Short mmCIF file of C-alpha atoms in Angstrom, two decimals:
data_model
loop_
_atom_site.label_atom_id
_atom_site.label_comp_id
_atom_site.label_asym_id
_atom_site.label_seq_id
_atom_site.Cartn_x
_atom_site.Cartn_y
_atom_site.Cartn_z
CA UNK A 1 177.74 192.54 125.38
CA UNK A 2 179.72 190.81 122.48
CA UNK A 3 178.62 192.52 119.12
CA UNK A 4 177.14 189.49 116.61
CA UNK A 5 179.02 189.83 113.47
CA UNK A 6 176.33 190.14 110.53
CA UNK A 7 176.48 187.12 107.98
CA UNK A 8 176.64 187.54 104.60
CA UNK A 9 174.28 185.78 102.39
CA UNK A 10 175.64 184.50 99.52
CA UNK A 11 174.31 181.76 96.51
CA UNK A 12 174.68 178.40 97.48
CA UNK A 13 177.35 178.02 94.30
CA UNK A 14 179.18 181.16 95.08
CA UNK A 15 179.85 179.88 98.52
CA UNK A 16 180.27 176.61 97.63
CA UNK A 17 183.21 177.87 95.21
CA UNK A 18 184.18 179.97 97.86
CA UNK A 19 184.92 177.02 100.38
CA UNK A 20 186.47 175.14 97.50
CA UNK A 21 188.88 178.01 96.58
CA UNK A 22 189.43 178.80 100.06
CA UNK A 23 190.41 174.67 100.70
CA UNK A 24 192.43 175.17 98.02
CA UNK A 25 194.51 178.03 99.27
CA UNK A 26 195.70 176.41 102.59
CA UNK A 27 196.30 173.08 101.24
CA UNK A 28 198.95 175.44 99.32
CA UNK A 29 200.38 176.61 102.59
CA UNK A 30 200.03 174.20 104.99
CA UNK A 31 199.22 171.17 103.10
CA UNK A 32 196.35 168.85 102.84
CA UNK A 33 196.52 167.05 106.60
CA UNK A 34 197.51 169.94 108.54
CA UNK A 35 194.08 171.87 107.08
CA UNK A 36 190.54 171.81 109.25
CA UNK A 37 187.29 172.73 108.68
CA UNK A 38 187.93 175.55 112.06
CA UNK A 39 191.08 176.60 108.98
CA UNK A 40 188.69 177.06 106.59
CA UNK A 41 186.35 178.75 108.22
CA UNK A 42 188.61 181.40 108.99
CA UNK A 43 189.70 181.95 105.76
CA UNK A 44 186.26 182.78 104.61
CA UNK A 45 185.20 184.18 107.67
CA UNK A 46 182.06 181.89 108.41
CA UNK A 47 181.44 179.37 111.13
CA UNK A 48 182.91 176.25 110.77
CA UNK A 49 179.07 174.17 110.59
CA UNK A 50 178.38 176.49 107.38
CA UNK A 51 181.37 175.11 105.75
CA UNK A 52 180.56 171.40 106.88
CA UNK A 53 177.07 171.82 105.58
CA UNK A 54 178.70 172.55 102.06
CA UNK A 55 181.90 169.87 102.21
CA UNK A 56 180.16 167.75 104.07
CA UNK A 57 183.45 165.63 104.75
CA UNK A 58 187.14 166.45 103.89
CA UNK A 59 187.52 164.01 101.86
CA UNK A 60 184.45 165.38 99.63
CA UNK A 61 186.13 168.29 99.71
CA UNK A 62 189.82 167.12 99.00
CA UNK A 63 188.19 165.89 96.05
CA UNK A 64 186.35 169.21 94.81
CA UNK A 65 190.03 170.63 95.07
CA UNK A 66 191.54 168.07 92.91
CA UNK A 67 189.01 168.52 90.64
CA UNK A 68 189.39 172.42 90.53
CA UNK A 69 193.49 171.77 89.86
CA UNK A 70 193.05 169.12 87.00
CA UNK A 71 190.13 171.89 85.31
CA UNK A 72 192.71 174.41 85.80
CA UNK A 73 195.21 172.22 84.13
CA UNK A 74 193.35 171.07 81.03
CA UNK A 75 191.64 174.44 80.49
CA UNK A 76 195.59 176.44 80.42
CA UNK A 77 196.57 173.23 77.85
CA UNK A 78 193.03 174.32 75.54
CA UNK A 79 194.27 177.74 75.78
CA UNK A 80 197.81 177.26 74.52
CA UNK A 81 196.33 175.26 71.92
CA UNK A 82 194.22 178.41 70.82
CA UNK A 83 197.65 180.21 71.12
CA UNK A 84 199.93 178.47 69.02
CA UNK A 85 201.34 179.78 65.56
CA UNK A 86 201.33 177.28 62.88
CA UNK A 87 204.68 176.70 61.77
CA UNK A 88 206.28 177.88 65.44
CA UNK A 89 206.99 174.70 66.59
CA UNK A 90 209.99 175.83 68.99
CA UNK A 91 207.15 178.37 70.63
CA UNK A 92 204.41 175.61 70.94
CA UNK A 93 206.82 173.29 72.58
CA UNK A 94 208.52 176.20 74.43
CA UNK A 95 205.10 177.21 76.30
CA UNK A 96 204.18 173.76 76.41
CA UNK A 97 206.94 172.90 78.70
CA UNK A 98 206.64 175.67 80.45
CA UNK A 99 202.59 174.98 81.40
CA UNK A 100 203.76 171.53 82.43
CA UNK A 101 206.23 173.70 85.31
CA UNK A 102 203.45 175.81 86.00
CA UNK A 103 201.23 172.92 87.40
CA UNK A 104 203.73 170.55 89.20
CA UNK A 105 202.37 168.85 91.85
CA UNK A 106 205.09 169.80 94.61
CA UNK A 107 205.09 168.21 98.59
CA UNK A 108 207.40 170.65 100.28
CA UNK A 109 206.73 174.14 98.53
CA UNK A 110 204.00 175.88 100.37
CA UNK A 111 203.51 179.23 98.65
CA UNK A 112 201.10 179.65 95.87
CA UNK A 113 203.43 180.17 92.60
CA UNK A 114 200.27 181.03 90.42
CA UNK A 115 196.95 182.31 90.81
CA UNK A 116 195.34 178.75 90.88
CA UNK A 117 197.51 177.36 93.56
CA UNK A 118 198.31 173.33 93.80
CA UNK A 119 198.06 171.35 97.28
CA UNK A 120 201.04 170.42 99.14
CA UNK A 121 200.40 166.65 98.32
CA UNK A 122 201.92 165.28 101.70
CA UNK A 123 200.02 162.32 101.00
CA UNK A 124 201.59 159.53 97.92
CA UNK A 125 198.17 158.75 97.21
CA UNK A 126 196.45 162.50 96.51
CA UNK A 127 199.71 162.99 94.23
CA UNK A 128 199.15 160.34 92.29
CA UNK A 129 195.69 161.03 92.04
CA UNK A 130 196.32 164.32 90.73
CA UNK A 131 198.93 162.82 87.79
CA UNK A 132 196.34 160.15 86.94
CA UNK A 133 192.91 162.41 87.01
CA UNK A 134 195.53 165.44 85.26
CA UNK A 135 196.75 163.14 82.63
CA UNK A 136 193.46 161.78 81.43
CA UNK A 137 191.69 165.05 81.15
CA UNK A 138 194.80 166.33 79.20
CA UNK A 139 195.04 163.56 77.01
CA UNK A 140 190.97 164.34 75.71
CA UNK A 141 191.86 167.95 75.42
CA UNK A 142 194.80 167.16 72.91
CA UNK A 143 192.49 164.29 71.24
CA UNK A 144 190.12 167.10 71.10
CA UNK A 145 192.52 169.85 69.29
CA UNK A 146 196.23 169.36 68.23
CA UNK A 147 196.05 166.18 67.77
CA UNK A 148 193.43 166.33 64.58
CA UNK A 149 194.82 169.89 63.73
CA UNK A 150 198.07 167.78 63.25
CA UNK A 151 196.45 164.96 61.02
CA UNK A 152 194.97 167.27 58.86
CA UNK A 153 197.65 168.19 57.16
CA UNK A 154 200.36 165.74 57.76
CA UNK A 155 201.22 162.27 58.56
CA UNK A 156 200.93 161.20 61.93
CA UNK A 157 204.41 159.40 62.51
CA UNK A 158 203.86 157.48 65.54
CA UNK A 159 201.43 154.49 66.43
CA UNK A 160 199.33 153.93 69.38
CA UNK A 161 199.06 158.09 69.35
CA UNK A 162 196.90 158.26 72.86
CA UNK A 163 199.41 156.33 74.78
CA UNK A 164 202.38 157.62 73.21
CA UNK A 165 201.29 160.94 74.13
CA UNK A 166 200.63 159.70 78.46
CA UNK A 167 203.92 158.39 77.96
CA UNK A 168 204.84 161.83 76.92
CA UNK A 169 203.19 163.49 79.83
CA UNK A 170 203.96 160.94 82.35
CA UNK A 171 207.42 161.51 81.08
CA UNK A 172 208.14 165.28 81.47
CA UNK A 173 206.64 165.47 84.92
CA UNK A 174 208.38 162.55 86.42
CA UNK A 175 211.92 164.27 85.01
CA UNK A 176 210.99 167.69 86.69
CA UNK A 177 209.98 165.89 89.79
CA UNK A 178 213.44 163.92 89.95
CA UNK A 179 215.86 166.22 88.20
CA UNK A 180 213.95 170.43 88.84
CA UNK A 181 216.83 171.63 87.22
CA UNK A 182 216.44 170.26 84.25
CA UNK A 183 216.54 172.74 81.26
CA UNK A 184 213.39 173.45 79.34
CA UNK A 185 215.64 173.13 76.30
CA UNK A 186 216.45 169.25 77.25
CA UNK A 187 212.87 168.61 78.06
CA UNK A 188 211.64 170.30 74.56
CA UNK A 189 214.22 167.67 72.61
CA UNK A 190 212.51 165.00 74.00
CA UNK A 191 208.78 166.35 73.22
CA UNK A 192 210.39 166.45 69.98
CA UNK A 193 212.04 163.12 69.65
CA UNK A 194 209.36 161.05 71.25
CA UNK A 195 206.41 162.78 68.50
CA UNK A 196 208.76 162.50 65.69
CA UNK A 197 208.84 166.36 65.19
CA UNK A 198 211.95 167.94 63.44
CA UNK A 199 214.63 169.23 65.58
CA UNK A 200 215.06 172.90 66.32
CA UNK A 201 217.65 173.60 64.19
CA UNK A 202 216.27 172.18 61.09
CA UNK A 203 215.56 175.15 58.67
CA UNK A 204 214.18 175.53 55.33
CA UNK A 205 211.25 173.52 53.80
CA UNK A 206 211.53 170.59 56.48
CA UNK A 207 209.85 173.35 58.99
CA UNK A 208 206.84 172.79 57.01
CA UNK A 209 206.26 169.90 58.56
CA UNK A 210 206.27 170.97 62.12
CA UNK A 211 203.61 173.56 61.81
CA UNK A 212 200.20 172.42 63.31
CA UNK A 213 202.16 169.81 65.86
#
């Protein structure tokens, strides 16, 4: 007789994030329409109904995974915002670039680079989604902290601040996408020419101005 494998019982949250994690890590390897419920499943190691009854639909749960990546996102931008240095302007814009490489949407790569893996978007329309939902939230996370850091001590030198800023973001990731060998050092003159920031080889009292950017 086939032994029953005992089931563990688990919070309806914990197993919801469980499902949603577990989504997450085979839309890394195997991208978005090549993953099943059965795929999922396995991954946990619970029947396929029990993850049904907490998805209820891929698309539901495409869209708890997209939500899980943009969090991820905006929560690592709040953090190196907490991080900075005031008056290390080439190390804020350093990391910032490199937090933008950490969370590139990518199509064809389908190993998990980080801890919080991204979806093989082999769909146009759940990459853009991911830009648009990823450049919102990180637009009221900047409104939110370096952006009013910033104007409290110096003179904001741009206008329409909110949209220069998705400009900015819209920006970086559509160079990496087109050109991955870009250098961080090309992208960080940019951050630095579109905000009005002093270059990186300005020295002496003119640093003042770049420390709370």
């Amino acid at each position: 007789m086939e032994q029953r494998r005992s089931r563990t019982v688990k919070a309806p949250d914990e197993r919801r994030e469980e499902i949603v994690a577990a989504a997450r890590l085979m839309f890394a390897r195997q991208g978005v329409r090549a993953t099943t419920f059965q795929h999922i499943a396995n991954e946990v190691g619970v029947a396929r109904s029990l993850v049904y009854h907490y998805a209820r639909s891929m698309d539901l749960l495409v869209d708890q995974v997209l939500d899980a990546c943009v969090q991820d996102f905006a929560d690592e931008l709040r953090a190196w915002d907490a991080a900075r240095t005031p008056g290390d302007i080439d190390g804020a814009v350093s990391s910032y670039v490199q937090l933008f490489r950490r969370n590139m949407p990518h199509r064809i790569d389908g190993e998990a680079r980080t801890a919080h893996p991204l979806p093989r978007f082999d769909d146009a329309g759940l990459y853009v989604r991911y830009l648009d939902q990823s450049i919102t939230a990180l637009l009221d996370v900047l409104e939110e902290t370096t952006i009013p850091a910033y104007a409290a001590r110096h003179t904001i030198e741009i206008t329409h601040v909110r949209e220069t800023f998705a400009m900015l973001l819209h920006g970086i990731i559509g160079l990496m996408r087109t050109n991955p060998a870009i250098g961080d050092d090309v992208l960080a003159d940019i951050v630095r020419q579109t905000l009005r920031l002093a270059p990186a080889t300005t020295r002496g009292p003119a640093r003042a101005l770049q420390g709370d950017s």
